[in-house]
Every structure is written in structure tokens, then in C-alpha cells.
Coordinates of C-alpha atoms in Angstrom, one line a residue:
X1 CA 63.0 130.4 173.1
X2 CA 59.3 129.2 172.4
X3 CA 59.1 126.3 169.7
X4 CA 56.7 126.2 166.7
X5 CA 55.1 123.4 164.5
X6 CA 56.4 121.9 161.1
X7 CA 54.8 123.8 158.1
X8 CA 55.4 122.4 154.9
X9 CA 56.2 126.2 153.5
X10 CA 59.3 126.0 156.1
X11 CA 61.3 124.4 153.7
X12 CA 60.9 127.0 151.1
X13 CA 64.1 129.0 152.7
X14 CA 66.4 125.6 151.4
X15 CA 66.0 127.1 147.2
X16 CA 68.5 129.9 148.3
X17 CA 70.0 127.9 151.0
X18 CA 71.0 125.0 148.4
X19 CA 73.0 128.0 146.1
X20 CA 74.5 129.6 149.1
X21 CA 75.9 125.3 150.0
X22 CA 77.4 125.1 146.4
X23 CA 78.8 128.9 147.2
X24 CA 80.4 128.1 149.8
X25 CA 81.4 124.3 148.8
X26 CA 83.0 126.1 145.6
X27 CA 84.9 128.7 147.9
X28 CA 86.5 126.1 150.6
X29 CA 87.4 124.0 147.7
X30 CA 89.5 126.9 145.9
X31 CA 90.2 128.8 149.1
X32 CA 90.8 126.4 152.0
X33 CA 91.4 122.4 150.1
X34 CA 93.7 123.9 147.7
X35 CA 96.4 125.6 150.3
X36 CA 95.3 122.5 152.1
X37 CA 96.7 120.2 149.6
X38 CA 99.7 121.7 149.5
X39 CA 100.9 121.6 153.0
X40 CA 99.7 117.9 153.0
X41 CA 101.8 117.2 149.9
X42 CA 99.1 116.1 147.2
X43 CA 101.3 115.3 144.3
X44 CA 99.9 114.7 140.7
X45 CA 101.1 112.5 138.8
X46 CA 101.7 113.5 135.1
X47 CA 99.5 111.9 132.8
X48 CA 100.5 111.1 128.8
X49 CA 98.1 112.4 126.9
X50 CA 96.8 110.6 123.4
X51 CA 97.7 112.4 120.6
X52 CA 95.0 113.9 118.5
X53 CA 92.9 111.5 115.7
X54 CA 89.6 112.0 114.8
X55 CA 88.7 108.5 113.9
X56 CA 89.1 107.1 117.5
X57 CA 88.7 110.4 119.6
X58 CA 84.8 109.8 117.2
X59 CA 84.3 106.3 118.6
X60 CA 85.8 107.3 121.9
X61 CA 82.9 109.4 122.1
X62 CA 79.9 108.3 120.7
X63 CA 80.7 104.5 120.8
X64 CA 82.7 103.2 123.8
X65 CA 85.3 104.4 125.8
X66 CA 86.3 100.2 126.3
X67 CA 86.8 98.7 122.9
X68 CA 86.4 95.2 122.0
X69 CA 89.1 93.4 120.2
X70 CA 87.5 93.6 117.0
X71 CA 86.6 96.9 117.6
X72 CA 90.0 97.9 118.3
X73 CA 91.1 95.8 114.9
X74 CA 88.8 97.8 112.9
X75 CA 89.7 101.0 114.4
X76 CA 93.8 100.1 113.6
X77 CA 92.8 100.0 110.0
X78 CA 90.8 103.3 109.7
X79 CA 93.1 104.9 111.8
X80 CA 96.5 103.7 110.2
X81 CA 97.8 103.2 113.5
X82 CA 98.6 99.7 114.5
X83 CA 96.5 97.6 117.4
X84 CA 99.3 98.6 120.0
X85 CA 98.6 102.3 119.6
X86 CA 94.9 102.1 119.4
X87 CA 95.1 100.4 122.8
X88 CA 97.6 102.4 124.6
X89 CA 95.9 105.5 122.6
X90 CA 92.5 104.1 124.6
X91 CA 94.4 103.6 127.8
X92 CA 95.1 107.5 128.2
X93 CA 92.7 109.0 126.7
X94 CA 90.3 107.2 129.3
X95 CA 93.1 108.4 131.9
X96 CA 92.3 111.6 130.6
X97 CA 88.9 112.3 131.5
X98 CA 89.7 110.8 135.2
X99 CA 89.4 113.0 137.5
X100 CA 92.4 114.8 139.0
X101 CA 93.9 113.8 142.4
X102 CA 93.8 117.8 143.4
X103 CA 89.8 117.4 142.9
X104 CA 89.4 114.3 144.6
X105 CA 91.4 116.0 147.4
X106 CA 89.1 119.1 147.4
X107 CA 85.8 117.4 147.0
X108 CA 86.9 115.2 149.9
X109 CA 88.2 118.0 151.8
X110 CA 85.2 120.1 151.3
X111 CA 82.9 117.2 152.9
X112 CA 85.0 116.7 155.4
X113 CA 84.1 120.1 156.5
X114 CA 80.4 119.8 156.5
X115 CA 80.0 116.3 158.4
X116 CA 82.4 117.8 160.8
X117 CA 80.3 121.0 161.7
X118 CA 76.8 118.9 160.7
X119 CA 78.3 116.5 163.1
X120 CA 79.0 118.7 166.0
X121 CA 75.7 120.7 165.3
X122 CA 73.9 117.9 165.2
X123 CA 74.6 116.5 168.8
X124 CA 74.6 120.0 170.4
X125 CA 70.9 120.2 169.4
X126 CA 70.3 116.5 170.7
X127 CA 72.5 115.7 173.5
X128 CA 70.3 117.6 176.3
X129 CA 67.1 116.1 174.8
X130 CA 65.6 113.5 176.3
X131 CA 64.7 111.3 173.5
X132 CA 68.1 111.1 172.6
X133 CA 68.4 109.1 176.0
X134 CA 65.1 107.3 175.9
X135 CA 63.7 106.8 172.6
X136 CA 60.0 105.9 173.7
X137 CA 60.6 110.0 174.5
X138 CA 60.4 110.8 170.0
X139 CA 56.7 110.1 170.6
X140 CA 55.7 111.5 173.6
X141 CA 52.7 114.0 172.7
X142 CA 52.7 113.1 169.1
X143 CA 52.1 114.4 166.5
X144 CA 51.7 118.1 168.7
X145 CA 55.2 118.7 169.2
X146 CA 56.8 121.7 169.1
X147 CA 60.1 122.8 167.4
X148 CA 63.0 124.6 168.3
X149 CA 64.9 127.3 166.1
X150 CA 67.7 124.9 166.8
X151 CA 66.0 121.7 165.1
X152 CA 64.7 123.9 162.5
X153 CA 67.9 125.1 161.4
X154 CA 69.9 122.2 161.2
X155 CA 67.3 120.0 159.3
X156 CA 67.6 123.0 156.5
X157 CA 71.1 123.5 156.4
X158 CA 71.2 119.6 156.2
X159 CA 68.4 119.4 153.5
X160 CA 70.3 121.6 151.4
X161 CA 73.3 119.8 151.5
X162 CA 71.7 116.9 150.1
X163 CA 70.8 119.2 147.2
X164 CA 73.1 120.4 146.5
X165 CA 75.3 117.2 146.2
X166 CA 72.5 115.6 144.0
X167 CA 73.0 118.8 141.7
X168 CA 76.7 118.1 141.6
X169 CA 76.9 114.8 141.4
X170 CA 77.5 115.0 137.3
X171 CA 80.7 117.4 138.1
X172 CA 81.8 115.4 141.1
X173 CA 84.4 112.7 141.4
X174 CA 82.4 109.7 139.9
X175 CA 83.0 106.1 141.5
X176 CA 81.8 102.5 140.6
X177 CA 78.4 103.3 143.1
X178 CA 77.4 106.3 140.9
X179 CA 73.8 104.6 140.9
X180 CA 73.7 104.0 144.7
X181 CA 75.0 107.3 145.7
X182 CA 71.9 108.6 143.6
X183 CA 69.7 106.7 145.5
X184 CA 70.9 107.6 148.1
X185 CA 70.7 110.8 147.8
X186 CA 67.5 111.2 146.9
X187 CA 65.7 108.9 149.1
X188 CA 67.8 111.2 152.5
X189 CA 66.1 114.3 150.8
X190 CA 62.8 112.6 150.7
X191 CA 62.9 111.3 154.5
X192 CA 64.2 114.4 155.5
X193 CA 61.6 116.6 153.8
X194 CA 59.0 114.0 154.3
X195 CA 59.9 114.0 158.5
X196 CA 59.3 117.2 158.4
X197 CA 55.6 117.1 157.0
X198 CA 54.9 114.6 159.4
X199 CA 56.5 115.7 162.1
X200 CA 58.9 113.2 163.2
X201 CA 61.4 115.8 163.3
X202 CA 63.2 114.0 166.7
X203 CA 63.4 110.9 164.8
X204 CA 65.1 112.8 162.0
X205 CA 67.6 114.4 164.0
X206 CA 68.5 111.2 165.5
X207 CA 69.1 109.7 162.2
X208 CA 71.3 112.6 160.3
X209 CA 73.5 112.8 163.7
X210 CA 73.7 109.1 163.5
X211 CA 74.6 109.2 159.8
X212 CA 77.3 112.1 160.0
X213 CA 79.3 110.8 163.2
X214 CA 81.0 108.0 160.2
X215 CA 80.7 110.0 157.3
X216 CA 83.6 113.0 158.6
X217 CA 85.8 109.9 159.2
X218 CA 85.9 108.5 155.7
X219 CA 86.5 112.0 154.1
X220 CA 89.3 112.6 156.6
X221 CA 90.9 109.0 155.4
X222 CA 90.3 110.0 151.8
X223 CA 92.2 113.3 152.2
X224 CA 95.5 111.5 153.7
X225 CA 94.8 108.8 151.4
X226 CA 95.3 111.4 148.6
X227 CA 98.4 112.8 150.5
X228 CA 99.7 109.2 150.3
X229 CA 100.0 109.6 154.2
X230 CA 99.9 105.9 154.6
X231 CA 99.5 105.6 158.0
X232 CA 97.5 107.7 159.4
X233 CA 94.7 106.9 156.5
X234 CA 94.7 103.4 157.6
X235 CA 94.6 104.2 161.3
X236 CA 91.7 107.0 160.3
X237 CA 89.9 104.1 158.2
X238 CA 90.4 101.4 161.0
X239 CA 88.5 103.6 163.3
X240 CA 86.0 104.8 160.2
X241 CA 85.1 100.9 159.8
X242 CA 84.8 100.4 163.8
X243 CA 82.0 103.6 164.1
X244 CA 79.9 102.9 160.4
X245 CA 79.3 99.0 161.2
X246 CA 78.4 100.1 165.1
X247 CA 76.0 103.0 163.9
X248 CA 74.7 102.0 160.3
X249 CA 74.3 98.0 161.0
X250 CA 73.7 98.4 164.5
X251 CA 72.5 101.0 166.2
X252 CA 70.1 102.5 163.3
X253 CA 68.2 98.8 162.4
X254 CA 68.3 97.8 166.6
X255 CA 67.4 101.1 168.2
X256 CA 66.2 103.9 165.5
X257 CA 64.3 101.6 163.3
X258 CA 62.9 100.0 166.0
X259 CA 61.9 103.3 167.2
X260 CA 60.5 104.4 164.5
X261 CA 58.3 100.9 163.4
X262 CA 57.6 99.7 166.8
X263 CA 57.0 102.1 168.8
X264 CA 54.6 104.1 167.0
X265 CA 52.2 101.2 167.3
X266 CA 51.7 101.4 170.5
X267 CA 50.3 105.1 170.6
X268 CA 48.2 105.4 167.5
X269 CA 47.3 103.1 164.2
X270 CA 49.4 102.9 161.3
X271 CA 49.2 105.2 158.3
X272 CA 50.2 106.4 154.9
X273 CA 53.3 108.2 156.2
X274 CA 54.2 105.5 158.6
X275 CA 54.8 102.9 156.4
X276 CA 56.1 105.4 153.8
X277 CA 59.2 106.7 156.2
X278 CA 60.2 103.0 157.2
X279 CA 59.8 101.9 154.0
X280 CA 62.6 105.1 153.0
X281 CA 64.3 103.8 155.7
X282 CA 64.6 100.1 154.8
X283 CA 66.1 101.5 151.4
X284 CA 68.5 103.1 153.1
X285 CA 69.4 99.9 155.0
X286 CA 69.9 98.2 152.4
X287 CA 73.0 100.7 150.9
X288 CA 74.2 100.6 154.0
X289 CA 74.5 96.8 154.0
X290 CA 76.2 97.2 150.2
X291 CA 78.8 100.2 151.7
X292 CA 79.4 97.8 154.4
X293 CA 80.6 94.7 152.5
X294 CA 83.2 97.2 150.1
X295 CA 84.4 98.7 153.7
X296 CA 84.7 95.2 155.4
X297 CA 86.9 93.8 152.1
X298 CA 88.8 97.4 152.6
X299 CA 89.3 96.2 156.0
X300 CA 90.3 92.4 155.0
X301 CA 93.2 94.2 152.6
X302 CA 94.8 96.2 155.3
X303 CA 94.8 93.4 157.9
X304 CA 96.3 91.3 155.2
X305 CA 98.9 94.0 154.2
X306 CA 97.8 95.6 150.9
X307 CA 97.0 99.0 150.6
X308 CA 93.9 100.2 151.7
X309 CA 91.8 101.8 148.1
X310 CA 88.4 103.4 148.3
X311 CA 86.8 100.7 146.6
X312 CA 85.0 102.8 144.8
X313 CA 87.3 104.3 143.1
X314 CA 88.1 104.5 138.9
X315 CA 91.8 103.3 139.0
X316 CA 94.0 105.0 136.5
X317 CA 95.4 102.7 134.1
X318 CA 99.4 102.8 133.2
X319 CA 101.0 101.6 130.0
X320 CA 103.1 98.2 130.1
X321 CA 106.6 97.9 130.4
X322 CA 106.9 97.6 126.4
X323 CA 105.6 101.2 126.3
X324 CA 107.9 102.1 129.1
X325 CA 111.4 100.4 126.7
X326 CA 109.6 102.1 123.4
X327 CA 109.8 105.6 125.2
X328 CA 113.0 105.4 126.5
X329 CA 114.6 104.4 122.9
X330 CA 112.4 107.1 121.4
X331 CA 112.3 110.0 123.6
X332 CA 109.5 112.3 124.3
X333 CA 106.4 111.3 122.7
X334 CA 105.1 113.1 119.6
X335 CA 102.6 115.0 121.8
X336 CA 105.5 116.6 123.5
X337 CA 105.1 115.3 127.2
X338 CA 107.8 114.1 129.1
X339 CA 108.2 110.2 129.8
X340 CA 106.9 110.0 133.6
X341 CA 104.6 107.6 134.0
X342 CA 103.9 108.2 138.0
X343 CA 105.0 109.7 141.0
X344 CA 104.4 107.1 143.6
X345 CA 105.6 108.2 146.9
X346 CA 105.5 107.7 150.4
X347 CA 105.6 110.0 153.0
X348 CA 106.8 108.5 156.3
X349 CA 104.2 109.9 159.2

């Protein structure tokens, strides 16, 4: 099929494309991670509850959600509850608004299912091109190259995937690099829409294949993770590691960015959007150098035998062993839940 050229009203089609991603996310999520979850064995555990009082569930709210001491001394004498119960009140209320592991299993199984598909749509439009074997190839006839419906369709469906996680992101699973996955987010939509003005359309396909061989990986390892299926999340996550430091610290600084600054040079002067898209790029760099140091101290703890976390994460907290004694002399709590404090399991597989 003939190509065309890049037209900046091309990208219009991604405003109902980004509500038809969150569609569809929202479906697999209910329809496909859910079943999912079960047949893998995703357990919650049961979470105490604090019992109702205005006077901290007020300060919980518009205050802090982490109290300092004196806060918390202050708090015991408006409340009438003594500093024990203010803390462990604190402890599960925070718990509360965690997110659950079922959504943490969905969200993660929904991705999983895009970088998959992105993944193998990505190199079937790329694999017989010849710039993806010689990269001096991205600039040959620059900036008059054509476009293929293939090219055009994946750089859409992937521009609205970045969308439509950057809408989401307040209602998705939040994790200690809230910030950096904003950035991050914003500054892929702005090199992807921005190749596309400019044409280096090749480039960008090289980059968002390169980017979504690791990414299916580390969902994958997050699902079993969630299923507690030890083993085969640290196997998942050894090979995770292995293919993000080989195409984010490697590959993409070595052979794309060099591509992409170097290159260039040698077939026309530098402008505006040249130093604009390497400059995105750098940025991008840079979080990958910060994801690589929380995956390589991942990596430290499972060589030396602790479990492998998402760094990430927002660990729930649990109440001390005092708590644990109090309950059993007393019973059920007054808020009527049952005194489980976790089901940590292992499944052997």
C-alpha cells in the first residue's frame, strides 16, 4: 500500500482513541484480570478497619496522614483515646486507603496486555525495515519520507495509551515515583507527538519497540508477585532486569541516541526540533538511570535471599504484637472485624 506524509491533523483520531483505551482497559480489568486473579490465586488479606471518630478522621484529612508525636499527644487528648489508639487508629486508617491487591493485580494485568500486543505490533512493523538493521537508514531521504498505514497506526494506538495512563494516573495504584512516572509520561507523549510533526517517525518506532520489549516483563512479574508465586516472579524479574539495563542503559544511549544526535549532523544543520527531541530524550535517560538503580537493589535482594518487592511500592503497615495479645484477650474489635491480621502464603510453583 502507498505511504503518505505526517500531518499534524493525523493525530486528531487519538481524542476518541484515548476513550476507547480507558474502555477497553476498564473492560479487561473487570472481564479478563478479575477471572484472572482467581485462577492464579490472589488472596486479600483482611484489613482492620479504624473505628469511626471525627476528631482524627478531621486531621487525617486535612492535616496529615503521618502524625508527629506531638501531634499524636494532642490528638489523644481531644479524642479521649489514649496515644496507643491514636497510633494504631493512624496505622489502619492509612491501610485503608491503600490500594487493594485485586487492583494492583488488575492494573498490572491490564498492562501487561498492552506492552505484550504493543510489543509484538511494534516489531512486525519494523523487523523487515531496513533502518531497523542499519540505523544511518532513519535518515535516508529526510525529511520526504513517506508513511505506511502500518506506522501510522501503531504510533496512534501507542499515543493514546500514554493518554490515557496520564488521565488515570490519580485512580491508579500510586507508588513512591508518582512524580517520575508523570514525567514520564508526559515527556513520551510529547516525543511521540512531537516525532510525528517532524517526521522522525522511524526513529520513534525504534524507540517505543525498544521501550515495550522490558516494560511486558515487569507487569508479568508484578502479576505473580501478587499471586505470591514466588518463583516464577523472581525468575520473570531476573530476566526483566537482564533486557531493561541491555535496552534502556545500553542500546537506546549507544545506538538510538547516537542515531538520533549524531547522525543527523551529517546530512543537514541543526535546528529547533533537533535539539528539542534529544533534549526529551536525555530526560528520558535520566528516569531510566533512576528506574535502573531501584531494579539493580531489587536484583541485589534476590541474589542475597530476601524477597524481591517493587520498590516502589506503599507497604501496608501491620499492628505490633501488643495489638496482636490485646485482641486475642478481647475478641473482635469494636468495629466488628475479625482478628486476622494477614494471609501470607506461599504457593509452591
Amino acid at each position: 500500500m502507498d505511504g503518505f506524509l505526517c500531518q499534524a491533523s493525523d493525530l486528531y483520531i487519538t481524542i476518541p482513541m484515548v476513550s476507547s483505551s480507558s474502555s477497553y482497559g476498564t473492560y479487561s480489568k473487570t472481564y479478563v484480570a478479575t477471572p484472572l486473579a482467581g485462577l492464579l490465586g490472589v488472596k486479600e488479606r483482611v484489613r482492620l478497619r479504624a473505628a469511626p471518630n471525627a476528631v482524627l478522621e478531621k486531621f487525617y484529612a486535612s492535616t496529615s496522614r503521618q502524625p508527629k508525636q506531638a501531634d499524636v499527644e494532642l490528638l489523644s487528648r481531644r479524642s479521649g483515646c489514649s496515644v496507643r489508639q491514636v497510633e494504631r487508629w493512624f496505622r489502619r486508617r492509612r491501610n485503608q486507603d491503600r490500594p487493594s491487591l485485586l487492583k494492583k493485580f488488575r492494573e498490572a494485568s491490564w498492562r501487561f496486555t498492552f506492552y505484550l500486543l504493543a510489543f509484538i505490533a511494534g516489531m512486525a512493523v519494523i523487523v523487515d525495515k531496513p533502518w531497523f538493521y542499519d540505523l544511518r537508514e532513519v535518515w535516508k531521504g529526510y525529511p520526504i519520507q513517506s508513511i505506511l498505514p502500518s506506522q501510522y497506526w501503531y504510533y496512534m494506538i501507542e499515543l493514546s495509551f500514554y493518554w490515557s495512563l496520564l488521565f488515570s494516573i490519580a485512580s491508579d495504584v500510586k507508588r513512591k515515583d508518582f512524580k517520575e512516572q508523570i514525567i514520564h509520561h508526559v515527556a513520551t507523549i510529547i516525543l511521540i507527538s512531537f516525532s510525528w510533526f517532524a517526521n522522525y517517525v522511524r526513529a520513534g518506532t525504534l524507540i517505543m519497540a525498544l521501550h515495550d520489549s522490558s516494560d511486558y516483563l515487569l507487569e508479568s512479574a508484578k502479576m505473580f508477585n501478587y499471586a505470591n508465586w514466588r518463583n516464577t516472579c523472581n525468575n520473570i524479574f531476573i530476566v526483566f532486569a537482564a533486557v531493561f539495563i541491555v535496552t534502556r542503559l545500553v542500546i537506546l544511549p549507544f545506538w538510538i541516541m547516537h542515531c538520533t544526535v549524531v547522525y543527523p549532523l551529517e546530512l543537514y544543520p541543526a535546528f529547533f526540533g533537533y535539539y528539542f527531541f534529544n533534549v526529551m530524550m536525555g530526560v528520558l535517560q535520566l528516569l531510566h538511570i533512576f528506574w535502573a538503580f531501584l531494579i539493580i537493589r531489587m536484583a541485589h535482594k534476590f541474589i542475597t535471599g530476601k524477597v524481591v518487592e517493587d520498590e516502589r511500592s506503599d507497604r501496608e503497615e501491620t499492628d505490633n504484637s501488643e495489638e496482636e495479645e490485646e485482641v486475642m484477650k478481647n475478641g473482635p474489635l469494636s468495629n466488628g472485624h475479625p482478628p486476622v491480621l494477614n494471609n501470607n502464603h506461599r504457593k509452591n510453583d
